[in-house]
mmCIF file of C-alpha atoms and ligand atoms in Angstrom:
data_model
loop_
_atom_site.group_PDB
_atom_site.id
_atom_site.type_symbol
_atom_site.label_atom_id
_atom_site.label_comp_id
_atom_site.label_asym_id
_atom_site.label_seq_id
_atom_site.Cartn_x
_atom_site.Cartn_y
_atom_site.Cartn_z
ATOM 1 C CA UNK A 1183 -16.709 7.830 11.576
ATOM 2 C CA UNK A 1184 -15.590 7.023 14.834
ATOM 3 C CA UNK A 1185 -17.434 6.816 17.897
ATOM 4 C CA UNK A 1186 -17.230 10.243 20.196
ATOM 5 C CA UNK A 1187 -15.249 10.280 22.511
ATOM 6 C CA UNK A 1188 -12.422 7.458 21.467
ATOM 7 C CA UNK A 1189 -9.847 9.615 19.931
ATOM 8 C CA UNK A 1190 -9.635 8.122 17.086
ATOM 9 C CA UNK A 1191 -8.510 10.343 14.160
ATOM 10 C CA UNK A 1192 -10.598 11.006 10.864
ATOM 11 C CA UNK A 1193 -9.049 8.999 8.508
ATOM 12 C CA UNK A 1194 -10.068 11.765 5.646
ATOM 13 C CA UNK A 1195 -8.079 14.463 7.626
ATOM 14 C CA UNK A 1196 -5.097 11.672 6.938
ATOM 15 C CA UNK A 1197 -5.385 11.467 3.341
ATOM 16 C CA UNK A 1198 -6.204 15.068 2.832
ATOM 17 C CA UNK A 1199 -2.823 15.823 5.090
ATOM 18 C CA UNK A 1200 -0.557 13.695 2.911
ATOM 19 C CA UNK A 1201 -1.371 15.416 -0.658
ATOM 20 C CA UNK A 1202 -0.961 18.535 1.223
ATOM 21 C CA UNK A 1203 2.323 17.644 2.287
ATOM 22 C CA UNK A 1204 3.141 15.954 -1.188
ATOM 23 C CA UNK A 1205 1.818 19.045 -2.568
ATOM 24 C CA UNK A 1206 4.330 21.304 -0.602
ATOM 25 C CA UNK A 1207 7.752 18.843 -1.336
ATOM 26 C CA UNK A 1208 6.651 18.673 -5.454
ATOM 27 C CA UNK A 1209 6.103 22.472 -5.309
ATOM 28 C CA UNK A 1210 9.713 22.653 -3.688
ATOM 29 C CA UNK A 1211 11.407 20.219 -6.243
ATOM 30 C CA UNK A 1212 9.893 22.198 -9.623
ATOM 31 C CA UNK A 1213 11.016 25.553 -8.267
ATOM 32 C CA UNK A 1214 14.444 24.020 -7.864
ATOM 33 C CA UNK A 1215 14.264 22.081 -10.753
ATOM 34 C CA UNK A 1216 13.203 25.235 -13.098
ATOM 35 C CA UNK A 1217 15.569 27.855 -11.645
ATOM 36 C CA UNK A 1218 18.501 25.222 -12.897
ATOM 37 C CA UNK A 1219 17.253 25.953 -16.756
ATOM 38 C CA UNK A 1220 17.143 30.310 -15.672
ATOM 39 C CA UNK A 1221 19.810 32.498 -15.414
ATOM 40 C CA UNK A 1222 20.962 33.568 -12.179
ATOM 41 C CA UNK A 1223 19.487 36.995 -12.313
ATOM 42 C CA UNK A 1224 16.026 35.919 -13.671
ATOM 43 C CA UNK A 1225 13.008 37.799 -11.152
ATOM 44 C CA UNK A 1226 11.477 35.292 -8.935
ATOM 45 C CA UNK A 1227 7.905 35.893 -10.702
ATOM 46 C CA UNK A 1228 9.048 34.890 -14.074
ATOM 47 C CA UNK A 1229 10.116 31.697 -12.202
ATOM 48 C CA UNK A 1230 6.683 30.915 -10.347
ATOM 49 C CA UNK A 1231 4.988 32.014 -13.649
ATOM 50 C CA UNK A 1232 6.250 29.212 -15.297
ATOM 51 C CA UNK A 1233 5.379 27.191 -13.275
ATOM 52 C CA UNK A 1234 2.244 28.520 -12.742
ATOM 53 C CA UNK A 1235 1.874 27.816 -16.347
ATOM 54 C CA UNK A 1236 2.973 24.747 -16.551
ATOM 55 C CA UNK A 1237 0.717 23.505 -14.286
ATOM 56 C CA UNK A 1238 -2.316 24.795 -15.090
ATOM 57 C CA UNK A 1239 -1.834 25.294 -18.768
ATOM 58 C CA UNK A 1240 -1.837 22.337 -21.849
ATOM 59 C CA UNK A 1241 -3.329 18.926 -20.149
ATOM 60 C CA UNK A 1242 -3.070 19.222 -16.724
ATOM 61 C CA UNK A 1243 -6.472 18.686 -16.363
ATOM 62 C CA UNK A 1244 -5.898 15.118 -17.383
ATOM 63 C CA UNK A 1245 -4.617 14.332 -14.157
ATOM 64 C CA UNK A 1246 -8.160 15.021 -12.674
ATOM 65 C CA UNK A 1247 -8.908 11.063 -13.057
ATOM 66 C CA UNK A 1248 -5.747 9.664 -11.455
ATOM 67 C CA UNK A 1249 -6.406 12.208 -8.833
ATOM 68 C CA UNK A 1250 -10.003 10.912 -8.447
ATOM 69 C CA UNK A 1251 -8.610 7.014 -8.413
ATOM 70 C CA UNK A 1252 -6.074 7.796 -5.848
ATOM 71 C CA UNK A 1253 -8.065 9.747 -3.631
ATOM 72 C CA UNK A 1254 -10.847 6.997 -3.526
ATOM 73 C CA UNK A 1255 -8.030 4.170 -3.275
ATOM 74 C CA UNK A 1256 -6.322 6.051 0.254
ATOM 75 C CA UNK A 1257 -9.955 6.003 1.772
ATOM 76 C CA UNK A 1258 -10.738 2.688 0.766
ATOM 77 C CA UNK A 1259 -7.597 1.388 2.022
ATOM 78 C CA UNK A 1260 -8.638 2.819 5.257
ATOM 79 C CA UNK A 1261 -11.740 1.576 5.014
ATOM 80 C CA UNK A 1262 -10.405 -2.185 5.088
ATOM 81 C CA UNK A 1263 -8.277 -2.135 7.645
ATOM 82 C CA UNK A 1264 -10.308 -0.354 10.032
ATOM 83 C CA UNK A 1265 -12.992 -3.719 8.968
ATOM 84 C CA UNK A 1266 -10.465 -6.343 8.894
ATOM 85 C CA UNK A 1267 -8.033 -7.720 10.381
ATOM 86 C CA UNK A 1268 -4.072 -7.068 8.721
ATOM 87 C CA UNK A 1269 -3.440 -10.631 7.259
ATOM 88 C CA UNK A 1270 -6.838 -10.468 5.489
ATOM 89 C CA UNK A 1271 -6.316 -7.197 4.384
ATOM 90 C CA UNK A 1272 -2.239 -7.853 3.380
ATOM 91 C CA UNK A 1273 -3.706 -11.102 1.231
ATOM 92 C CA UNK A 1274 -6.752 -9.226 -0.339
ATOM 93 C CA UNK A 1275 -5.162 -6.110 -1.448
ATOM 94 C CA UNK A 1276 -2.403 -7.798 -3.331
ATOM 95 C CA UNK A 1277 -4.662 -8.910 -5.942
ATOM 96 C CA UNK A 1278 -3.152 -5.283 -6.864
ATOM 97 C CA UNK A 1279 -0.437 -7.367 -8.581
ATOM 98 C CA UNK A 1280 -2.610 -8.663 -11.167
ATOM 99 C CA UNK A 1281 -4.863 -5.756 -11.833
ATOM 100 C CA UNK A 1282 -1.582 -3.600 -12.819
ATOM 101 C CA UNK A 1283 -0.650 -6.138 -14.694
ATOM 102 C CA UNK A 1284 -4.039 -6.284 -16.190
ATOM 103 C CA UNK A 1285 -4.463 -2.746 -17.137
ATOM 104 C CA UNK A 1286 -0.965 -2.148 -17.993
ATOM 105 C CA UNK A 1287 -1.455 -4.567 -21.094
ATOM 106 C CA UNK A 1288 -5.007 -2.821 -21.529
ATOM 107 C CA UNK A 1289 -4.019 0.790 -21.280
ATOM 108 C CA UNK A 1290 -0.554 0.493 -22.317
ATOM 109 C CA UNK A 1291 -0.686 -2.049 -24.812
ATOM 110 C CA UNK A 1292 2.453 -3.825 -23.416
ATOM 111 C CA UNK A 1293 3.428 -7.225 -23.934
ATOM 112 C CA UNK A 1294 3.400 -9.738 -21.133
ATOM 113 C CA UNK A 1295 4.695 -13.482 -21.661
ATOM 114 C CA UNK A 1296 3.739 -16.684 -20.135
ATOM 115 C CA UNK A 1297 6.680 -16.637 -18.299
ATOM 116 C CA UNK A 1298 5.942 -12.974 -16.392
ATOM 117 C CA UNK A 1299 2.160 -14.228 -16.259
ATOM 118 C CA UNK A 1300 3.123 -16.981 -13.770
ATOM 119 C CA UNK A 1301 6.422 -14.886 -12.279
ATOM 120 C CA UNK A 1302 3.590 -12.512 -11.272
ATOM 121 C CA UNK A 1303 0.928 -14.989 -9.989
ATOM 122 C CA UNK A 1304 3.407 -16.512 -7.848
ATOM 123 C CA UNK A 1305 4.569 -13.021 -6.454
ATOM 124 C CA UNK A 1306 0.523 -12.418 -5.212
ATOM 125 C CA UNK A 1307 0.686 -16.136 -3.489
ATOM 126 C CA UNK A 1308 3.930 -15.593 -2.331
ATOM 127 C CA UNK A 1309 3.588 -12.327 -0.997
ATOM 128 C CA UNK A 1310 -0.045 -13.482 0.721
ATOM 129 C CA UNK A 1311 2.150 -15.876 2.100
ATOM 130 C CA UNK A 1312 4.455 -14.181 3.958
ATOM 131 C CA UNK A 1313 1.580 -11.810 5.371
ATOM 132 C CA UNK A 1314 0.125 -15.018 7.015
ATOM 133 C CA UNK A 1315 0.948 -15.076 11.115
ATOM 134 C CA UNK A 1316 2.226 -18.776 12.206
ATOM 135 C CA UNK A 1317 -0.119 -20.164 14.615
ATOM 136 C CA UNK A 1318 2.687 -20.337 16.908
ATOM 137 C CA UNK A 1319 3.840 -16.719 16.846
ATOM 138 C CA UNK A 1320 0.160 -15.695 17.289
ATOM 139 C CA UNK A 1321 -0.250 -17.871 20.743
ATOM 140 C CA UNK A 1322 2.954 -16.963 22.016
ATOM 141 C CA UNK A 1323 2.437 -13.557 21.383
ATOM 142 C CA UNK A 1324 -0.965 -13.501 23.281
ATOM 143 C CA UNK A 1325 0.905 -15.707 26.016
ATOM 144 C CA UNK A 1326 3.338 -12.891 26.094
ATOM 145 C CA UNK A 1327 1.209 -9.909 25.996
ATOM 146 C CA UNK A 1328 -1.684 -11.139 28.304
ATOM 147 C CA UNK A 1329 -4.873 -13.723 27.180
ATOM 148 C CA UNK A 1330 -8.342 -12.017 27.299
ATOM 149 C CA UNK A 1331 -10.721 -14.536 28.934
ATOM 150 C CA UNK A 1332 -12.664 -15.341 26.832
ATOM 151 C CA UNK A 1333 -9.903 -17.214 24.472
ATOM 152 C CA UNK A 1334 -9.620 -19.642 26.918
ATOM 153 C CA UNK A 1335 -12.711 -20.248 29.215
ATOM 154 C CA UNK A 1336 -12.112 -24.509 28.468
ATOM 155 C CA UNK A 1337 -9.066 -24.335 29.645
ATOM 156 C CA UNK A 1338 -9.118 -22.193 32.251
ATOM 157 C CA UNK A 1339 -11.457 -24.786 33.864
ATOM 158 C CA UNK A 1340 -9.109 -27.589 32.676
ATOM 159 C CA UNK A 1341 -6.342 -26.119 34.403
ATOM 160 C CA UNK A 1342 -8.129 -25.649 37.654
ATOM 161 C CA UNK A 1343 -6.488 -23.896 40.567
ATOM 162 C CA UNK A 1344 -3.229 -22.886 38.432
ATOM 163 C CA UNK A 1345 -2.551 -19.199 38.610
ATOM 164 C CA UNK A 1346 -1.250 -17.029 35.623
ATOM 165 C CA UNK A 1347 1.640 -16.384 38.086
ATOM 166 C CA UNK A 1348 2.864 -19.615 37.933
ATOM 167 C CA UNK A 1349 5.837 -19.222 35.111
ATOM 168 C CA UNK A 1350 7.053 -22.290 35.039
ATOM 169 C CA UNK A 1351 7.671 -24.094 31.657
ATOM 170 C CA UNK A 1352 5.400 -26.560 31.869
ATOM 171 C CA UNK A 1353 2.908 -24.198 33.316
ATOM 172 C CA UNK A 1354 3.680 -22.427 30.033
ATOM 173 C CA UNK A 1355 3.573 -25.309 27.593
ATOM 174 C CA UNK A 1356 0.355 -26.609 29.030
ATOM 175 C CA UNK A 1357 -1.547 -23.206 28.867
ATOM 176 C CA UNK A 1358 -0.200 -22.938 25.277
ATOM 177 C CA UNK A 1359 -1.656 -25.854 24.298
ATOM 178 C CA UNK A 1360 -4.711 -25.124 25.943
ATOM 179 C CA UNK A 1361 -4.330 -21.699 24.291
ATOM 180 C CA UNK A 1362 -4.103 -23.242 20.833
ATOM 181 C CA UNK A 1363 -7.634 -25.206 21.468
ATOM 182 C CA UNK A 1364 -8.635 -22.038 23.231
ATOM 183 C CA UNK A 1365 -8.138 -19.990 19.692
ATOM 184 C CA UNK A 1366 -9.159 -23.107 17.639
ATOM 185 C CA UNK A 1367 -12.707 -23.983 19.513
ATOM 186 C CA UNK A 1368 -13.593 -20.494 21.252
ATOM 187 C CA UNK A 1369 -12.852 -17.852 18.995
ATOM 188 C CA UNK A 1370 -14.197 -14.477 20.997
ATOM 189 C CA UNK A 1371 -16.383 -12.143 19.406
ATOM 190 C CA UNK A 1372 -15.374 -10.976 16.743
ATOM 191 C CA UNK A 1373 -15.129 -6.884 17.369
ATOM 192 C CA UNK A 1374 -18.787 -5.624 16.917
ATOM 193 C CA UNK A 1375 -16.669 -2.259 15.005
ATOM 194 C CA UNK A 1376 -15.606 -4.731 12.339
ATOM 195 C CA UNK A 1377 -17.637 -5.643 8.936
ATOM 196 C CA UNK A 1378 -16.096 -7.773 7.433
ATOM 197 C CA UNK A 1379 -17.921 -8.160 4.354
ATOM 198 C CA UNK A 1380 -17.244 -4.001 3.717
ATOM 199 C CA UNK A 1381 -13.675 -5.091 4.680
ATOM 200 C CA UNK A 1382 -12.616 -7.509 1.853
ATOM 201 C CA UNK A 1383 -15.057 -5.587 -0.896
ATOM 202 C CA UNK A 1384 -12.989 -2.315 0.457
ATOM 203 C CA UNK A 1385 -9.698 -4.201 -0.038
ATOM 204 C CA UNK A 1386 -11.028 -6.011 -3.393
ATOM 205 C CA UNK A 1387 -12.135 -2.503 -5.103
ATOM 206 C CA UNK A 1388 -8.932 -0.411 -3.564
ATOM 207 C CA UNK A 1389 -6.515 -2.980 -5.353
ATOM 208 C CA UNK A 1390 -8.641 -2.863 -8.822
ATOM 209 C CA UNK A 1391 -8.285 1.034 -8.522
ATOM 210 C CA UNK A 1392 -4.803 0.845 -7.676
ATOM 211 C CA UNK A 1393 -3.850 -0.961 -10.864
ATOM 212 C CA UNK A 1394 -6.070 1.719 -12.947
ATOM 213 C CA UNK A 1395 -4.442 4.430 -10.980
ATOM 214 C CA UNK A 1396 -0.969 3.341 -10.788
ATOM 215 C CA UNK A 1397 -0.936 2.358 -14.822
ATOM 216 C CA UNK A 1398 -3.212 5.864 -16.067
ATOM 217 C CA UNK A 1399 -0.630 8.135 -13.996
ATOM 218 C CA UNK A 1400 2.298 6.363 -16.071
ATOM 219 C CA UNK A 1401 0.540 6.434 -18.850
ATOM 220 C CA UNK A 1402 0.319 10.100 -18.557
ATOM 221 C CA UNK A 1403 3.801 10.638 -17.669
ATOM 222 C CA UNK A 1404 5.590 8.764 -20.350
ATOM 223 C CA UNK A 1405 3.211 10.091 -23.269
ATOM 224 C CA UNK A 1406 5.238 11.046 -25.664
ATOM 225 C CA UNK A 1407 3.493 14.038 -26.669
ATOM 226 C CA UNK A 1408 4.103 15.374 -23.117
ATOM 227 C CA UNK A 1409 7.736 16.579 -21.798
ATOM 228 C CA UNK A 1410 6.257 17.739 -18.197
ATOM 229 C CA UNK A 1411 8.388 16.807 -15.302
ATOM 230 C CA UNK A 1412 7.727 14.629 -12.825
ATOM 231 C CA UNK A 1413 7.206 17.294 -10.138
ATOM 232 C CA UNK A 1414 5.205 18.849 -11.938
ATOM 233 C CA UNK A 1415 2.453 15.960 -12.582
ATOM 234 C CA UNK A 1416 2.770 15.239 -8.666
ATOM 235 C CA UNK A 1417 1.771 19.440 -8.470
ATOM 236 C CA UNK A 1418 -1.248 18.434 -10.832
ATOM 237 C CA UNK A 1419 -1.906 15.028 -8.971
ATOM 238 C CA UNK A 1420 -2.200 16.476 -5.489
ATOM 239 C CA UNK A 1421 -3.945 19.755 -6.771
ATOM 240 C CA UNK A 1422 -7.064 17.589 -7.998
ATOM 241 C CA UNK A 1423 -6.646 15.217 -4.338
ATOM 242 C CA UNK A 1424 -6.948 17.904 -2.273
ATOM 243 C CA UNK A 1425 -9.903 18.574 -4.243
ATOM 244 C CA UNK A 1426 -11.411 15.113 -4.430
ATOM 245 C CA UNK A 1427 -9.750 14.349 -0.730
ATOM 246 C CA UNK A 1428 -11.556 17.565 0.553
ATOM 247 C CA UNK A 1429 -14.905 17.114 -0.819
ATOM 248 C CA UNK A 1430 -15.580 13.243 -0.796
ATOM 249 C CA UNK A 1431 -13.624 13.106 2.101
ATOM 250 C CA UNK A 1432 -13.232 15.480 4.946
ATOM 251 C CA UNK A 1433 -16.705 16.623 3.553
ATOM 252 C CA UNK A 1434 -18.988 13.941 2.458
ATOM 253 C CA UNK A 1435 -17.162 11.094 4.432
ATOM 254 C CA UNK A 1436 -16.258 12.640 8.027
ATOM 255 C CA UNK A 1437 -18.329 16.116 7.475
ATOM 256 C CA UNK A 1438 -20.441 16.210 10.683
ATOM 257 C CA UNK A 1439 -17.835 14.217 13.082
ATOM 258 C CA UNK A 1440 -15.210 16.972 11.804
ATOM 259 C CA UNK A 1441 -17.714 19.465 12.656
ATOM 260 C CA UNK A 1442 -18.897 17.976 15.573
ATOM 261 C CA UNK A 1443 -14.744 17.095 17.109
ATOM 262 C CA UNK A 1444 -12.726 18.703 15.050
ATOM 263 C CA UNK A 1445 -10.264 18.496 12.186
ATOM 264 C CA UNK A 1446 -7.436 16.866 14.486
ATOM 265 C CA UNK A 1447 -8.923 14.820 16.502
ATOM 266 C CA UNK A 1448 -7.149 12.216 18.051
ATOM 267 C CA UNK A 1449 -3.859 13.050 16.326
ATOM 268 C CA UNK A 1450 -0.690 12.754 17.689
ATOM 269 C CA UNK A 1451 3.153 11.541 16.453
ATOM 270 C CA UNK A 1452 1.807 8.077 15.493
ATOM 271 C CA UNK A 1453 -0.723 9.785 13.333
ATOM 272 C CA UNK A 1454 1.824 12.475 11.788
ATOM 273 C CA UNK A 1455 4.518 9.763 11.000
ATOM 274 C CA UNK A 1456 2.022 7.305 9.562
ATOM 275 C CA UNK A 1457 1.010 10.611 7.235
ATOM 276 C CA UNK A 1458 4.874 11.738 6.447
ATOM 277 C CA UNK A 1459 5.566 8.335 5.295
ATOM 278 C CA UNK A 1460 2.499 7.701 3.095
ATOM 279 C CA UNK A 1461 3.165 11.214 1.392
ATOM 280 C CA UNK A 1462 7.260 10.173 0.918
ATOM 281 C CA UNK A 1463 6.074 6.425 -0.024
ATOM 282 C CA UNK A 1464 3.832 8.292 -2.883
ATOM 283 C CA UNK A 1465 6.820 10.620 -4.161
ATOM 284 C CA UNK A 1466 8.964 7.959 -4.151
ATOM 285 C CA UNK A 1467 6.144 5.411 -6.190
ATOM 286 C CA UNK A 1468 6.151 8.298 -8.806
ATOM 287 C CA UNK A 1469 9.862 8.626 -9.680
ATOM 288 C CA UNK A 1470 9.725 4.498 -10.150
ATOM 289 C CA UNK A 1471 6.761 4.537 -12.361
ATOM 290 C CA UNK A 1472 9.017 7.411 -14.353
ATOM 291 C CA UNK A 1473 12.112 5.079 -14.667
ATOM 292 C CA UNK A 1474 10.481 2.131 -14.802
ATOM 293 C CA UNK A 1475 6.803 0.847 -13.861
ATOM 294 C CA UNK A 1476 3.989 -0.047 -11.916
ATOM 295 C CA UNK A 1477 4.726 -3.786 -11.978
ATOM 296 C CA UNK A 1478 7.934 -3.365 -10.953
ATOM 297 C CA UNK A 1479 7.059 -0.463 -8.240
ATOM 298 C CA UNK A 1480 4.711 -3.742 -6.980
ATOM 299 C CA UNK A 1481 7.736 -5.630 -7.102
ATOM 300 C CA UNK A 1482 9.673 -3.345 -4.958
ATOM 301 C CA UNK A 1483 6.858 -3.175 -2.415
ATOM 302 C CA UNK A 1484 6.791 -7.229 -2.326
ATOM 303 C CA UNK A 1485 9.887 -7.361 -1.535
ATOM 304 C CA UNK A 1486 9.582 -4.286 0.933
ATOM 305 C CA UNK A 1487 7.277 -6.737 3.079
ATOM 306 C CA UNK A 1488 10.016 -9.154 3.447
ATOM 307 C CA UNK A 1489 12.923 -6.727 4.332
ATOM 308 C CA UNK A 1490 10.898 -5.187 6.679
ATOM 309 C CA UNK A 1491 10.336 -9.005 8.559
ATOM 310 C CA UNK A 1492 13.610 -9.804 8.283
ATOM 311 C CA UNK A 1493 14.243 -6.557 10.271
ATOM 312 C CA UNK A 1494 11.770 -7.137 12.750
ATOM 313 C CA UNK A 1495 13.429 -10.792 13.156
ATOM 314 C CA UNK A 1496 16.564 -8.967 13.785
ATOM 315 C CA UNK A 1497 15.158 -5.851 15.807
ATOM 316 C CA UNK A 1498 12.245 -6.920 17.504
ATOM 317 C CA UNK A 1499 13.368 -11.140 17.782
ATOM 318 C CA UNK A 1500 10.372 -11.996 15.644
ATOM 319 C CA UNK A 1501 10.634 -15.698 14.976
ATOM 320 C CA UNK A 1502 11.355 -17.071 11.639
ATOM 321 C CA UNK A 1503 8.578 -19.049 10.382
ATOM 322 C CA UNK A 1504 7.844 -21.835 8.010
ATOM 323 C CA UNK A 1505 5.594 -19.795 6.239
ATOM 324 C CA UNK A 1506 7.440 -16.778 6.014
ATOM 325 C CA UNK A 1507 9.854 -19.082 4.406
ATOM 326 C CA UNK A 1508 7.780 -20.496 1.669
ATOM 327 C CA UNK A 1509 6.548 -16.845 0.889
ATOM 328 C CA UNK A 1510 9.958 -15.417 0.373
ATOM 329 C CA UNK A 1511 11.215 -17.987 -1.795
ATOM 330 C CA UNK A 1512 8.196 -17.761 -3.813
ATOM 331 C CA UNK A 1513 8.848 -13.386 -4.239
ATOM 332 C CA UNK A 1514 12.380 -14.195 -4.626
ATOM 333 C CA UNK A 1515 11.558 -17.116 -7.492
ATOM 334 C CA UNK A 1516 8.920 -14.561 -8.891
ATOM 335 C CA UNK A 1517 11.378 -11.466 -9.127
ATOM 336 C CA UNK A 1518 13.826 -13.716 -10.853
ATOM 337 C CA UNK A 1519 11.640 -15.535 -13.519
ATOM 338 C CA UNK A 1520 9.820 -11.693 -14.169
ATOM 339 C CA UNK A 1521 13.497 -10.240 -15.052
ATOM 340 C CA UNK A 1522 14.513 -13.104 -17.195
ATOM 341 C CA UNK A 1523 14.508 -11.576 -20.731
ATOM 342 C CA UNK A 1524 11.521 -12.596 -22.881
ATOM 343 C CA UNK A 1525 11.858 -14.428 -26.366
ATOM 344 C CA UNK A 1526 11.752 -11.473 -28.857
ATOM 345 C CA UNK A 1527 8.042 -12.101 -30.502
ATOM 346 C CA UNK A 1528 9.598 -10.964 -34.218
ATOM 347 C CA UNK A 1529 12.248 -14.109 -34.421
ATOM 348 C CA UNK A 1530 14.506 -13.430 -37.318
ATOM 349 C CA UNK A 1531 14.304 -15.319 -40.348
ATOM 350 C CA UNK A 1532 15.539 -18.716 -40.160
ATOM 351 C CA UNK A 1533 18.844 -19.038 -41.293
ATOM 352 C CA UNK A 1534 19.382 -21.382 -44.597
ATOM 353 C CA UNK A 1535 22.380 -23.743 -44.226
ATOM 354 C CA UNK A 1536 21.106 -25.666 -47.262
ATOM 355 C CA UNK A 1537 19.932 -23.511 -50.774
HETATM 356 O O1 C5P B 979 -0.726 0.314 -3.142
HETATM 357 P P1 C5P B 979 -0.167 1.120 -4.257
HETATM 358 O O2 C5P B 979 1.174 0.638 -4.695
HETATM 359 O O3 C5P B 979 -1.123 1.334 -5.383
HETATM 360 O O4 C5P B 979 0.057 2.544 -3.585
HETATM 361 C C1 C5P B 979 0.640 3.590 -4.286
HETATM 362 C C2 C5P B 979 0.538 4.808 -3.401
HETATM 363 O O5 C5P B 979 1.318 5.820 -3.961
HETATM 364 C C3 C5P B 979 -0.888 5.341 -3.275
HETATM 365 O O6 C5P B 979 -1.162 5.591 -1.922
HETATM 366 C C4 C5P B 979 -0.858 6.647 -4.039
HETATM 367 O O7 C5P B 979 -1.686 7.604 -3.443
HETATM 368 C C5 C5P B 979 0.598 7.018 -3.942
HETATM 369 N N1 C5P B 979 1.058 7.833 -5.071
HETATM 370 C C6 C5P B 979 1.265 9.162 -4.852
HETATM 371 N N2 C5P B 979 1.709 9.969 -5.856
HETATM 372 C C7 C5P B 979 1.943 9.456 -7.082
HETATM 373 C C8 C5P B 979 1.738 8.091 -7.328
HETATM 374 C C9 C5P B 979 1.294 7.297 -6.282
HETATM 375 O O8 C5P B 979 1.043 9.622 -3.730
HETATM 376 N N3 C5P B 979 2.387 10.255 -8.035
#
């Protein structure tokens, strides 16, 4: 809960916001999508009665435990990074990689090779990888951006009389260095907010119920038995989260700081952007577990991570690391070994040249 008076937003209000929204966009999609199978002239109720019908009749109550999963996933995510730091949190929650993978031969039953076994371990280290800052970018960022004292009390005394106006390169390259001993041998505090032992168990458990999530919610969708559309799953999925969002949430979670500061408190574009692409990101997850799957929907997101450095080395002059290096050619060598076509597992009789 955060602390009166800082402005912070209720990160229940978040995730209870973005099912509401998904809500609202599937809701749109399945009216479209069912008035294309109507005629023309059919009344508008015998349109919302079927869906009404089709979401609340056969087993839509089966998406009550996905709901559940992803509900307690969004909070935990928040959890973690509010009680770690990014790069901990980036390289902890891709153990997500291997828990899909795990369940998906569980709950699925499907068939993984050696060779996707290792494509996808080296994905999770080569995705951690790129996550991890340089120590260069991080001091010259902090150069940049201003030094709190305490990284650097050492040097400060080392460097006597010489005054953070003085700009001149070696003024620079001899603070940096100092910097770099600064970070290494004075580490502040770390931020009495932060635990980070609720952190890393946060990011741990959200990535184990992201793979049971991820692969139950396919599971459901492809079933055979079950024609429903996609929309109309994502009705059912954010029907039970607003439920389960609302109550062990907004309720249980944030109840008497809602109460106390209300339900939008501290929210402003940042906040509403943040929400709007979470609730697209979701959509958007769904229609590749439909045409595809969770393992490669975690493919798509590794390689998300690196587009979206490459752009910030082109927008924002980010500098090109060695380690951001090593990590893409190891998610780049992963993606290609995973869509190598496996040996079939029934080889055909062997062919007799000789009788
Ligand atoms: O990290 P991960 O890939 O598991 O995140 C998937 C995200 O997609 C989750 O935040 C989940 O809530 C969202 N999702 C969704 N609707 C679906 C499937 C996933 O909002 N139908």
């Amino acid at each position: 809960m955060p602390p009166s008076g800082d402005h912070r937003y209720f990160t229940s209000t978040a995730v209870l916001l973005n099912e509401v929204i998904k809500l609202a966009i599937a809701l749109t999609l399945a009216i479209y999508e069912t008035s294309k199978t109507l005629a023309p002239s059919t009344p508008a109720t015998v349109l919302f009665e079927q869906i009404y019908n089709a979401v609340f009749s056969g087993d839509g109550w089966k998406l009550i435990l996905p709901a559940v999963f992803y509900t307690l996933q969004n909070l935990l995510q928040y959890v973690a990074v509010e009680n770690l730091d990014p790069v901990h949190f980036q390289v902890l929650y891709q153990v997500k990689i291997l828990t899909t993978a795990i369940f998906s031969v569980v709950l699925l039953r499907r068939h993984l090779g050696g060779k996707r076994w290792v494509s996808l371990i080296v994905l999770t280290i080569g995705v951690s990888i790129v996550s991890l800052p340089s120590p260069e970018s991080a001091v010259d960022a902090l150069l940049l951006h201003g030094m709190p004292d305490h990284y650097f009390p050492r040097s400060k005394h080392e460097l006597g009389q010489a005054s953070t106006a003085d700009l001149s390169p070696e003024s620079h390259l001899t603070k940096r260095s100092a910097t770099y001993e600064g970070i290494a041998n004075d580490l502040p505090p770390p931020d009495p907010l932060m635990n980070y032992s609720v952190g890393a168990t946060s990011a741990v458990v959200a990535a184990v119920v992201s793979g049971l999530a991820g692969v139950y919610f396919e599971k459901l969708l492809k079933e055979s038995s079950s024609h429903t559309s996609v929309w109309i799953r994502n009705i059912q999925l954010s029907f039970y989260s607003i439920i389960a969002a609302t109550i062990g949430g907004v309720m249980w979670q944030d109840g008497s700081g809602i109460r106390e500061h209300g339900f939008f408190e501290g929210y402003n574009w940042v906040v509403w952007t943040a929400i709007g692409l979470q609730a697209a990101g979701g959509l958007i997850a769904s229609i590749v577990i439909r045409d595809s799957d969770n393992i490669v929907k975690n493919f798509a997101t590794s390689i998300s991570i690196v587009i979206s450095f490459v752009v910030s080395v082109w927008i924002f002059k980010f500098n090109v690391t060695v380690t951001f290096l090593i990590g893409t050619s190891l998610v780049l060598l992963a993606t290609y070994i995973y869509s190598i076509p496996e040996r079939s597992r029934h080889r055909p009789p062997a062919v007799r040249i000789f009788s």
